[in-house]
mmCIF file of C-alpha atoms in Angstrom:
data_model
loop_
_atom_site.group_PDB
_atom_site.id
_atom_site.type_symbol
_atom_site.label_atom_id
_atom_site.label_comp_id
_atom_site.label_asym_id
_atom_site.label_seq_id
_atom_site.Cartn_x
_atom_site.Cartn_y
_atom_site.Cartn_z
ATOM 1 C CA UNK K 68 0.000 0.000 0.000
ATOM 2 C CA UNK K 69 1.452 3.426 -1.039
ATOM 3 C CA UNK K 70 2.101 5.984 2.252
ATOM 4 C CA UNK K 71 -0.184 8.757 1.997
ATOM 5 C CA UNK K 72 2.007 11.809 1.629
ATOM 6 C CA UNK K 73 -0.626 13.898 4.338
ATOM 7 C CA UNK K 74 1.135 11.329 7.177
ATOM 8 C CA UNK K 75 4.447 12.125 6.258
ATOM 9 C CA UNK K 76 4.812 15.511 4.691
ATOM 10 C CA UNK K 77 5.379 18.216 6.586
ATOM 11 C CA UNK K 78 6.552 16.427 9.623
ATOM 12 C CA UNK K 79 9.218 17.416 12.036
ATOM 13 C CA UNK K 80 8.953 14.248 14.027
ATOM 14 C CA UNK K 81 7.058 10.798 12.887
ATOM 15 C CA UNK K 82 4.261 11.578 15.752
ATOM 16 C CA UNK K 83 1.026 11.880 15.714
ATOM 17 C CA UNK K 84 -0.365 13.852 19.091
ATOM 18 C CA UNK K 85 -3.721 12.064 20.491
ATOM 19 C CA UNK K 86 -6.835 13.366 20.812
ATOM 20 C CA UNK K 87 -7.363 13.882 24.363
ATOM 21 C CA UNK K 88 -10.855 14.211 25.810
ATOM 22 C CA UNK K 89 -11.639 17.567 27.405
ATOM 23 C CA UNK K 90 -7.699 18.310 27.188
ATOM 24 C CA UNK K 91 -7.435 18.682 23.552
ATOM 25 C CA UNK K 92 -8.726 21.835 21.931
ATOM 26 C CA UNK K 93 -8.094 24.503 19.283
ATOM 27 C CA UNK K 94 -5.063 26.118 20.695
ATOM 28 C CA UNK K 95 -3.242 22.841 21.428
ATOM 29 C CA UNK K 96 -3.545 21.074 18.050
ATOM 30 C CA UNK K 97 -2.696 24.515 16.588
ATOM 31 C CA UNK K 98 0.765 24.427 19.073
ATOM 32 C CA UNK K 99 1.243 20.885 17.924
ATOM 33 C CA UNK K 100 0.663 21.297 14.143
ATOM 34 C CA UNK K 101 2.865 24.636 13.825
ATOM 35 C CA UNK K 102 5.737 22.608 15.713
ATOM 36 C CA UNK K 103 5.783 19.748 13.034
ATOM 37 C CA UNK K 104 2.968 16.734 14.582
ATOM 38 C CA UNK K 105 -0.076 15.661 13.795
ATOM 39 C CA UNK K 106 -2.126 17.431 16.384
ATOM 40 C CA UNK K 107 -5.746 16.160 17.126
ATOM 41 C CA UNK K 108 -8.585 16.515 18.934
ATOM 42 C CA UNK K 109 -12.054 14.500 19.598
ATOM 43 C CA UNK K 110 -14.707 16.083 18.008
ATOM 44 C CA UNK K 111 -17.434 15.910 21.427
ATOM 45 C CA UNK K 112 -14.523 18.308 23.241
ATOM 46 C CA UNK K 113 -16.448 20.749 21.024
ATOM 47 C CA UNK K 114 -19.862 21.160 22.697
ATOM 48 C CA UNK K 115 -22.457 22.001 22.440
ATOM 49 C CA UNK K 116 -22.408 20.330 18.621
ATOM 50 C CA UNK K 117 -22.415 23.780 16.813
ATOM 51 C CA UNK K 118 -19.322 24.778 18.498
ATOM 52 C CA UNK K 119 -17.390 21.946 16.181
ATOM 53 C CA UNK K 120 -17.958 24.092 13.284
ATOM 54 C CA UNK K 121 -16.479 27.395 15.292
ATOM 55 C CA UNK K 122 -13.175 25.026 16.309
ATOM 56 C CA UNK K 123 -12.437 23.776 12.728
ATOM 57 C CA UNK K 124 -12.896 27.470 11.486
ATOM 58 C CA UNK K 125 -10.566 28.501 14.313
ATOM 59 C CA UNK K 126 -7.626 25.756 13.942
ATOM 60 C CA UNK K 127 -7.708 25.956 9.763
ATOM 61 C CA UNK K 128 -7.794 29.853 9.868
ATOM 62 C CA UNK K 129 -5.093 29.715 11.527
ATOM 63 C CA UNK K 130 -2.880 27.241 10.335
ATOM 64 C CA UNK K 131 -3.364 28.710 6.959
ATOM 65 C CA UNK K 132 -2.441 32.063 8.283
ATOM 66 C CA UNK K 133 0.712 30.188 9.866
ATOM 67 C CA UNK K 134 1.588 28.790 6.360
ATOM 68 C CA UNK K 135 1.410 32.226 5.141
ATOM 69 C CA UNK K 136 3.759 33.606 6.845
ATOM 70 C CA UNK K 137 6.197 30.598 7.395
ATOM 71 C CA UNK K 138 6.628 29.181 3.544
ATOM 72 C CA UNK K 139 9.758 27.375 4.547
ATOM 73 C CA UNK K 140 8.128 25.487 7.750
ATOM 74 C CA UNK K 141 4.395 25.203 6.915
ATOM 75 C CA UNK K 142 1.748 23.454 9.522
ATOM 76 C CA UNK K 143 1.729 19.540 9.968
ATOM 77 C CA UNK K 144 -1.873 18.312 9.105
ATOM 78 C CA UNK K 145 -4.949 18.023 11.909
ATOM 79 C CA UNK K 146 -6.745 14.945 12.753
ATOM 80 C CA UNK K 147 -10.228 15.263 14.573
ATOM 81 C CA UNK K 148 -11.497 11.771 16.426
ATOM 82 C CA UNK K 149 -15.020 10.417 16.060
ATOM 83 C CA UNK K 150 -16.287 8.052 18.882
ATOM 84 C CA UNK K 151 -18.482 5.188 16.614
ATOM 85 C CA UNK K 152 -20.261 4.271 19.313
ATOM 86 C CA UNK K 153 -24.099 3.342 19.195
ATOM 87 C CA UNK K 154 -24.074 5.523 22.106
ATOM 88 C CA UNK K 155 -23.047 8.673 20.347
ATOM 89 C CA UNK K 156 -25.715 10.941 19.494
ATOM 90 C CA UNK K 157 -23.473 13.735 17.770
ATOM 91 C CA UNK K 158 -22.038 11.394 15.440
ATOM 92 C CA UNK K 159 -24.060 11.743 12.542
ATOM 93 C CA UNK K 160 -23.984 15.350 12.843
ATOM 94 C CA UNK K 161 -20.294 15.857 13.933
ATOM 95 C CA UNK K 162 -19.202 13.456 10.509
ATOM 96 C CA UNK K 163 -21.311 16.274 8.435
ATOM 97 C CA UNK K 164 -19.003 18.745 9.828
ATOM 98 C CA UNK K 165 -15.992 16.705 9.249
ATOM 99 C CA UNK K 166 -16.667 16.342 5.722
ATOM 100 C CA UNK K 167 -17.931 20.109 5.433
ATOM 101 C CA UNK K 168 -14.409 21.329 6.552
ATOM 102 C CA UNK K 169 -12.542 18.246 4.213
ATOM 103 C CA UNK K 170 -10.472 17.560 7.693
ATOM 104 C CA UNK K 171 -7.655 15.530 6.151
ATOM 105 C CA UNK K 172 -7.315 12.722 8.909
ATOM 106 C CA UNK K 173 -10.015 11.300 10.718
ATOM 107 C CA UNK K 174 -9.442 9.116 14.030
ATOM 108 C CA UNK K 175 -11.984 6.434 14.952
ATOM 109 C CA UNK K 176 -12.732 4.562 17.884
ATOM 110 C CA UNK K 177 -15.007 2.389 19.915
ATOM 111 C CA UNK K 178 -16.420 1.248 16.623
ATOM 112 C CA UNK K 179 -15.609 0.460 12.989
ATOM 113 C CA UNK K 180 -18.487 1.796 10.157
ATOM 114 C CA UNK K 181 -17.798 1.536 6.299
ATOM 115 C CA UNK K 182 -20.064 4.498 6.124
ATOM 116 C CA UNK K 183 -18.163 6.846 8.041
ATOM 117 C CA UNK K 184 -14.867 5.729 6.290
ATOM 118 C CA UNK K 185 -16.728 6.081 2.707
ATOM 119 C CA UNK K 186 -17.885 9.585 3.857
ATOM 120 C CA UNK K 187 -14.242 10.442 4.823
ATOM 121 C CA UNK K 188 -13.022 8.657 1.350
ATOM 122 C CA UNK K 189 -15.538 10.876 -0.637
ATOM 123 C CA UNK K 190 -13.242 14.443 0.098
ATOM 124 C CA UNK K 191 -10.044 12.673 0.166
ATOM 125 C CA UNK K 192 -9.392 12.194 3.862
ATOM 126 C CA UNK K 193 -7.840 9.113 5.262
ATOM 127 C CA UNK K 194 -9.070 7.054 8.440
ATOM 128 C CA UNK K 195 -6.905 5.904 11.238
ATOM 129 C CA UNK K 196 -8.821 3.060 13.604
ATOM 130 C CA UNK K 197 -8.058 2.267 17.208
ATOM 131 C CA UNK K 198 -7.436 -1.069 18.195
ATOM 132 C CA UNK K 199 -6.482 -2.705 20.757
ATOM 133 C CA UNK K 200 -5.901 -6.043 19.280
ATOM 134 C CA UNK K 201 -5.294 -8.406 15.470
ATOM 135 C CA UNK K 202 -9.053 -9.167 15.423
ATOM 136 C CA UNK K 203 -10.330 -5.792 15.764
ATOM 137 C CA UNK K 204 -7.098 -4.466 13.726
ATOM 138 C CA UNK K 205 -8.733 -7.207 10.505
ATOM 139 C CA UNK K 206 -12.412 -5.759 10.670
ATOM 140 C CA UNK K 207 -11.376 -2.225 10.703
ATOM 141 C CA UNK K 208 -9.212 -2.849 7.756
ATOM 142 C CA UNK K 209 -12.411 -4.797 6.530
ATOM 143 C CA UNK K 210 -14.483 -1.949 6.556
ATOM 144 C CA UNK K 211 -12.557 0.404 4.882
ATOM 145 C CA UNK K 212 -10.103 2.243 7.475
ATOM 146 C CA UNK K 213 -7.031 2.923 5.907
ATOM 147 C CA UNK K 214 -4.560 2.835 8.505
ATOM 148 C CA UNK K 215 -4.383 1.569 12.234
ATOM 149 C CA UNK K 216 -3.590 2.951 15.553
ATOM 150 C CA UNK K 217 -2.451 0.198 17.634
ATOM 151 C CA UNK K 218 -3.353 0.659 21.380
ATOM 152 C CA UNK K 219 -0.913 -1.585 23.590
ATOM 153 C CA UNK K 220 0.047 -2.000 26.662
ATOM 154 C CA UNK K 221 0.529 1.679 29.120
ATOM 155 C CA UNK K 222 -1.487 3.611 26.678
ATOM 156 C CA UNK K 223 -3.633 6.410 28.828
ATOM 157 C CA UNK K 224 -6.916 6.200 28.386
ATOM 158 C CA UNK K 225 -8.945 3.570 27.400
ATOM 159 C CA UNK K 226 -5.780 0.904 26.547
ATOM 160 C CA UNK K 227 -5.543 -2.251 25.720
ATOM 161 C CA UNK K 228 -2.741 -4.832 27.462
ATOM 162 C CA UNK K 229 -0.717 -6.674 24.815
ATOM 163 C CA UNK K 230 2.645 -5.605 24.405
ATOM 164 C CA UNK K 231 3.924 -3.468 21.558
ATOM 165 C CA UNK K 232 5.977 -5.936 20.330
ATOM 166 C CA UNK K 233 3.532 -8.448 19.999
ATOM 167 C CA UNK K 234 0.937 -6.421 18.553
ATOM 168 C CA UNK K 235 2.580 -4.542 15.830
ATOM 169 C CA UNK K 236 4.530 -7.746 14.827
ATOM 170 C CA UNK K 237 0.720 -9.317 14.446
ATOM 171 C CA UNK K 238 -0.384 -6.572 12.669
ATOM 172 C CA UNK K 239 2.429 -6.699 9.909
ATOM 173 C CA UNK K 240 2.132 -10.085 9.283
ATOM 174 C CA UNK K 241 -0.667 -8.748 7.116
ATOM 175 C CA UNK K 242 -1.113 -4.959 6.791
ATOM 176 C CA UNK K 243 1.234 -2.909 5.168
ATOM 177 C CA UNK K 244 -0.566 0.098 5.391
ATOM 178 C CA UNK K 245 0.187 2.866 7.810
ATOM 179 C CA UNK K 246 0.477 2.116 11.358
ATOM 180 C CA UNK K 247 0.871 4.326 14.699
ATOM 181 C CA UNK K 248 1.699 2.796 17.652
ATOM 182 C CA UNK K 249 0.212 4.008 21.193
ATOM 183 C CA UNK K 250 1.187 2.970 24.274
ATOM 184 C CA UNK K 251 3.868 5.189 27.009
ATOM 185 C CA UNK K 252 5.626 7.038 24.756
ATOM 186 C CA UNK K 253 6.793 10.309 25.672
ATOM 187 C CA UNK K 254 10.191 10.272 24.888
ATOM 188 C CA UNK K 255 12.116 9.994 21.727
ATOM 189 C CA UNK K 256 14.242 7.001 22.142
ATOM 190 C CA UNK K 257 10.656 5.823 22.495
ATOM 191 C CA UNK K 258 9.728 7.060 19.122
ATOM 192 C CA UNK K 259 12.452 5.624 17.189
ATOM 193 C CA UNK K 260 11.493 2.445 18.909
ATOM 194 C CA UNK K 261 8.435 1.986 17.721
ATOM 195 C CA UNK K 262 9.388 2.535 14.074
ATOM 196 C CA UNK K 263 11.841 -0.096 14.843
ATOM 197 C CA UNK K 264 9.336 -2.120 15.792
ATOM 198 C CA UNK K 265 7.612 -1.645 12.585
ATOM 199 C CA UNK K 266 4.854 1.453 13.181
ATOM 200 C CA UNK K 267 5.002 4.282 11.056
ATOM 201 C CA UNK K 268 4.535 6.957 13.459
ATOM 202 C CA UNK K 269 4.208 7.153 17.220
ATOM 203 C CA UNK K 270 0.768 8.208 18.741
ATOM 204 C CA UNK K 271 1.945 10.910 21.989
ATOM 205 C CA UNK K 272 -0.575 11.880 24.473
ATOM 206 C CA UNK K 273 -0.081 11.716 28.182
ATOM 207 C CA UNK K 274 2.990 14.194 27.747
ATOM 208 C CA UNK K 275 0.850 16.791 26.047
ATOM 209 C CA UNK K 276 -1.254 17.470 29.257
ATOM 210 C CA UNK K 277 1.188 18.828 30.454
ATOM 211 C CA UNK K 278 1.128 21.516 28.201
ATOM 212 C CA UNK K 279 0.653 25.146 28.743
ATOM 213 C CA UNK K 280 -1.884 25.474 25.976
ATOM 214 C CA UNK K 281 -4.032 21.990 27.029
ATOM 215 C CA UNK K 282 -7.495 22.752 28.399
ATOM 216 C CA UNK K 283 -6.617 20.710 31.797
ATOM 217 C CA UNK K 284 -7.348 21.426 35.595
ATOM 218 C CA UNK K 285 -3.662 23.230 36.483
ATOM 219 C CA UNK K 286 -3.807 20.006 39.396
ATOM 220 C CA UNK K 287 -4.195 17.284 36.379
ATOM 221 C CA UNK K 288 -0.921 18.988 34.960
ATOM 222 C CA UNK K 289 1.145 18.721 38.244
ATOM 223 C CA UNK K 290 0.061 15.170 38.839
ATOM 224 C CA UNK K 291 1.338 14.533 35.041
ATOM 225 C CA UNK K 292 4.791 15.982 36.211
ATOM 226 C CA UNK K 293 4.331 14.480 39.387
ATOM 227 C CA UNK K 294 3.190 10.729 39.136
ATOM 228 C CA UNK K 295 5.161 7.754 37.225
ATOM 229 C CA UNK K 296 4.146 4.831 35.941
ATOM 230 C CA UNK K 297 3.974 3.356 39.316
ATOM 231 C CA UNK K 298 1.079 5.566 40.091
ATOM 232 C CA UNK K 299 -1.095 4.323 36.959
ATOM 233 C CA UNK K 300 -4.118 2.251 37.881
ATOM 234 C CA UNK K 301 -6.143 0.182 35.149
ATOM 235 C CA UNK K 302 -9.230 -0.154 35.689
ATOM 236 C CA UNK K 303 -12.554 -0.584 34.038
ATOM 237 C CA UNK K 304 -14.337 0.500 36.897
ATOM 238 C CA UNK K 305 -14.959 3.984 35.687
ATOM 239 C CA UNK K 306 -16.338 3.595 31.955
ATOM 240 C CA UNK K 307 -17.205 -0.222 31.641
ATOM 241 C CA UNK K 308 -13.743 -0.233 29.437
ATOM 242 C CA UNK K 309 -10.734 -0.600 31.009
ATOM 243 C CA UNK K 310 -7.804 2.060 31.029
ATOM 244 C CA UNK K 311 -5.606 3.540 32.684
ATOM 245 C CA UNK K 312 -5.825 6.822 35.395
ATOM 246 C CA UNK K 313 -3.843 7.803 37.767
ATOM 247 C CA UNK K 314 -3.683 7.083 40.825
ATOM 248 C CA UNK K 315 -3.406 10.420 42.460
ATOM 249 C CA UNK K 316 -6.879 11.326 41.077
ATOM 250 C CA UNK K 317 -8.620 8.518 42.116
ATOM 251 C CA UNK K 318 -7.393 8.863 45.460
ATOM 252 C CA UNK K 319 -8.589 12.791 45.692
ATOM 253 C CA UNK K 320 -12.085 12.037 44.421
ATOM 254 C CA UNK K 321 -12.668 9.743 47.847
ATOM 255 C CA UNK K 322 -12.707 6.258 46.088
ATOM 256 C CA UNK K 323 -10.499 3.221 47.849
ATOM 257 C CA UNK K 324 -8.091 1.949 45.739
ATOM 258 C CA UNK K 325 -8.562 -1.518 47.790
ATOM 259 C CA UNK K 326 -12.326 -1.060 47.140
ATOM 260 C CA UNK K 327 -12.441 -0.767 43.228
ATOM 261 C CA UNK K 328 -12.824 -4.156 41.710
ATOM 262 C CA UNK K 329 -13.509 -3.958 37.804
ATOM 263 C CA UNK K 330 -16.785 -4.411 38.167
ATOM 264 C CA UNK K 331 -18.681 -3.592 34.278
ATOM 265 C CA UNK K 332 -21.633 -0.827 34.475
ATOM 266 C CA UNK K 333 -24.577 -2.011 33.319
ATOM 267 C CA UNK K 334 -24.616 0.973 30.386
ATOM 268 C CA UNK K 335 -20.989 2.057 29.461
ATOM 269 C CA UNK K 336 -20.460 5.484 30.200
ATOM 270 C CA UNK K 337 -18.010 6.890 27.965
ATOM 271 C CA UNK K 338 -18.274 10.633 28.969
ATOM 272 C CA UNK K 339 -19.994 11.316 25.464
ATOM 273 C CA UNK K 340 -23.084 12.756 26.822
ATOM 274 C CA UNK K 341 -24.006 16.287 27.047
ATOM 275 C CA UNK K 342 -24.298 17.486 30.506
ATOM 276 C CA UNK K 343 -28.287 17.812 31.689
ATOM 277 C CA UNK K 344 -27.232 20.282 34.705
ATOM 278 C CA UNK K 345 -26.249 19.526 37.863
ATOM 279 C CA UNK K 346 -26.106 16.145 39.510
ATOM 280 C CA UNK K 347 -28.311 16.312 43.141
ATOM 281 C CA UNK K 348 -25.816 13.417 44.193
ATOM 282 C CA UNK K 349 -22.588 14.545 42.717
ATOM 283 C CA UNK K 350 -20.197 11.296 41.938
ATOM 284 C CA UNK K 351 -17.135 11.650 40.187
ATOM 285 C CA UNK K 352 -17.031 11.397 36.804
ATOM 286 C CA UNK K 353 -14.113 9.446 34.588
ATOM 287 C CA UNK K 354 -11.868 12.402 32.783
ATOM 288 C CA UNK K 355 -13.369 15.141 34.376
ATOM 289 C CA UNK K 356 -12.933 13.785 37.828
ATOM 290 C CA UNK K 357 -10.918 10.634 37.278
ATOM 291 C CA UNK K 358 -7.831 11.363 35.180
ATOM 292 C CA UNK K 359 -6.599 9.257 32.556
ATOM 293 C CA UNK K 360 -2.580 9.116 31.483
ATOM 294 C CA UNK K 361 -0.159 6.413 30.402
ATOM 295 C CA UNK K 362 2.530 4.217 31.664
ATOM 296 C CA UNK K 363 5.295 6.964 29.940
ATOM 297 C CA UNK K 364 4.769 10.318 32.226
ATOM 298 C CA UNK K 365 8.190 9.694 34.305
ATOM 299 C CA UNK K 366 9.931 11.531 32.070
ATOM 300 C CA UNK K 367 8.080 13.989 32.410
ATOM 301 C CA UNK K 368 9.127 16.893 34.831
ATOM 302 C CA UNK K 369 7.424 20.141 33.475
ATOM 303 C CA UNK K 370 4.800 21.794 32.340
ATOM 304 C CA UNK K 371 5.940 23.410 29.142
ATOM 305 C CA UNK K 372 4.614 24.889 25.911
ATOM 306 C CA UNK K 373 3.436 22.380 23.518
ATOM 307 C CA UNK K 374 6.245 23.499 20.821
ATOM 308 C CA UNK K 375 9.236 22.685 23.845
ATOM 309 C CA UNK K 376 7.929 19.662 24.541
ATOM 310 C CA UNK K 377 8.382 18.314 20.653
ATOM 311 C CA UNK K 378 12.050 20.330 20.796
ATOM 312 C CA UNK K 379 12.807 17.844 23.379
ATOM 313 C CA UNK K 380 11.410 14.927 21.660
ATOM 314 C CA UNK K 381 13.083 15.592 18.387
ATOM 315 C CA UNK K 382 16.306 16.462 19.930
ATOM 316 C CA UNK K 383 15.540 12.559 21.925
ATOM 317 C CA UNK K 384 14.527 10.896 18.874
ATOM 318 C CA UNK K 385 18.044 12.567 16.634
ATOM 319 C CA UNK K 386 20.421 11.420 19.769
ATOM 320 C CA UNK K 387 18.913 8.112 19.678
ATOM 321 C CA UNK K 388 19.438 7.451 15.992
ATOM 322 C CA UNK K 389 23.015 8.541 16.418
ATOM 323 C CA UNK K 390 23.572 6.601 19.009
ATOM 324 C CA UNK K 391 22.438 3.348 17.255
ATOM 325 C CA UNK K 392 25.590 1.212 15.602
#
């Protein structure tokens, strides 16, 4: 399969920065794209619904304006993610938008639909699917996605547990089409590793909270600089899907660790839903409350503009390929 030129063009560093719900918003995947990534962001951070339209305006106004004025170092690409969930009521209307605004790469998850990757197809954008494993990896390629996102083991968020190794080595046994690889990286040795390993580009998103421009609680972004991966829970005890949160959160919204057993909701709960107003019993709620991050936040010790935080991981990644025989 021939690399579409929109993943690699235009790139400072192979990376493509996740979508991060709540955390990931116009001025972020602006910081990310200017600095040479694939910045991102899930299209229900945008609410209500009509506010997606003001966002995309925003973010391509403005990388166009960047472009402009930078000829020689124009704007990596954007990526928006679409939850394909039974469960989402925006998606219908948030994939009109997409293909409205032509947004060149599309991110899907918690779901694979043919017509969602045919409505993508009919402007020219490409799909990237989340999985966590080879089965789901075959019927997302089945369907029509045209690249994967594989989801291993340490990934924040909702995460899957197989190792990287074993899952991109899987994967290539059959699909030679582009692949990102998620799962604690937030450094560039780590980067370089996973193209070793045989992904195209590495998916970043647990270092990026700790960014100046993220929309996060200022108490999220200390705990990011704070915590390691020894302070990562996983847990499906919070959406009906297991991931991984840390611990400090958990801890500060009253819940015993030593009382959480993964117990599965009876109606997953993937924070998708418009708030109705305010909750007479207030519980806490996974990613507003409960905060999700990966295995890979040791390394990080700072919260730092978006644009220093890829100058360290492309000075990372260029020592570690000099380093190597």
């Amino acid at each position: 399969m021939s690399f579409p030129p929109v993943l690699h063009d235009r790139l400072r560093l192979p990376v493509v920065a996740s979508p991060l719900f709540i955390v990931s918003g116009p001025d972020l995947v602006v910081a990310q794209c200017t600095a040479g990534v694939i910045g991102s962001f899930p299209s229900l951070n945008a609410r209500p619904q009509p506010v997606l339209r003001e966002w995309l305006t925003d973010i391509t106004d403005r990388l166009a304006k960047h472009d402009a004025n930078n000829p020689e170092t124009p704007s990596a690409p954007y990526a928006v993610n679409l939850i394909v969930h039974n469960s989402n009521a925006r998606l219908e209307e948030d994939l009109d938008t997409l293909v409205e605004f032509e947004v060149p790469i599309v991110i899907t998850s918690l779901g694979a639909r043919t017509d969602v990757n045919d409505a993508v197809h009919s402007y020219g954008g490409i799909v990237l699917h989340d999985v966590i494993d080879n089965t789901f990896a075959r019927k997302a390629v089945a369907k029509g996605a045209d690249g994967l996102i594989a989801v291993a083991a340490g990934a924040g968020g909702h995460a899957g547990t197989q190792s990287p190794f074993a899952l991109i080595q899987e994967i290539r046994a059959w699909f030679d089409g582009p692949l990102v690889l998620s799962g604690a990286i937030a450094h560039g040795r780590a980067v370089l590793a996973a193209q070793a390993a045989g992904a195209d580009l590495a998916y970043i998103g647990s270092a990026f909270i700790a960014s100046t421009e993220a929309n996060a609680d200022l108490r999220y972004k200390q705990m990011i600089v704070d915590s390691t991966a020894g302070d990562i829970v996983y847990s499906n005890r919070f959406t009906g899907i297991h991931g991984n949160y840390l611990r400090g959160s958990i801890e500060a919204a009253g819940l015993e660790l030593d009382a959480l057993s993964d117990s599965q909701p009876a109606v997953p709960n993937f924070g998708i839903n418009e708030d109705t107003g305010p909750d007479p019993k207030p519980q806490p709620k996974p990613w507003r409350d409960i905060w999700g991050a990966g295995q890979g936040i040791g390394v990080v010790d700072a919260v730092l503009p978006a644009a220093r935080i890829i100058e360290r991981l492309s000075a990372e990644y260029a020592q570690a390929r000099a380093a190597l025989p």
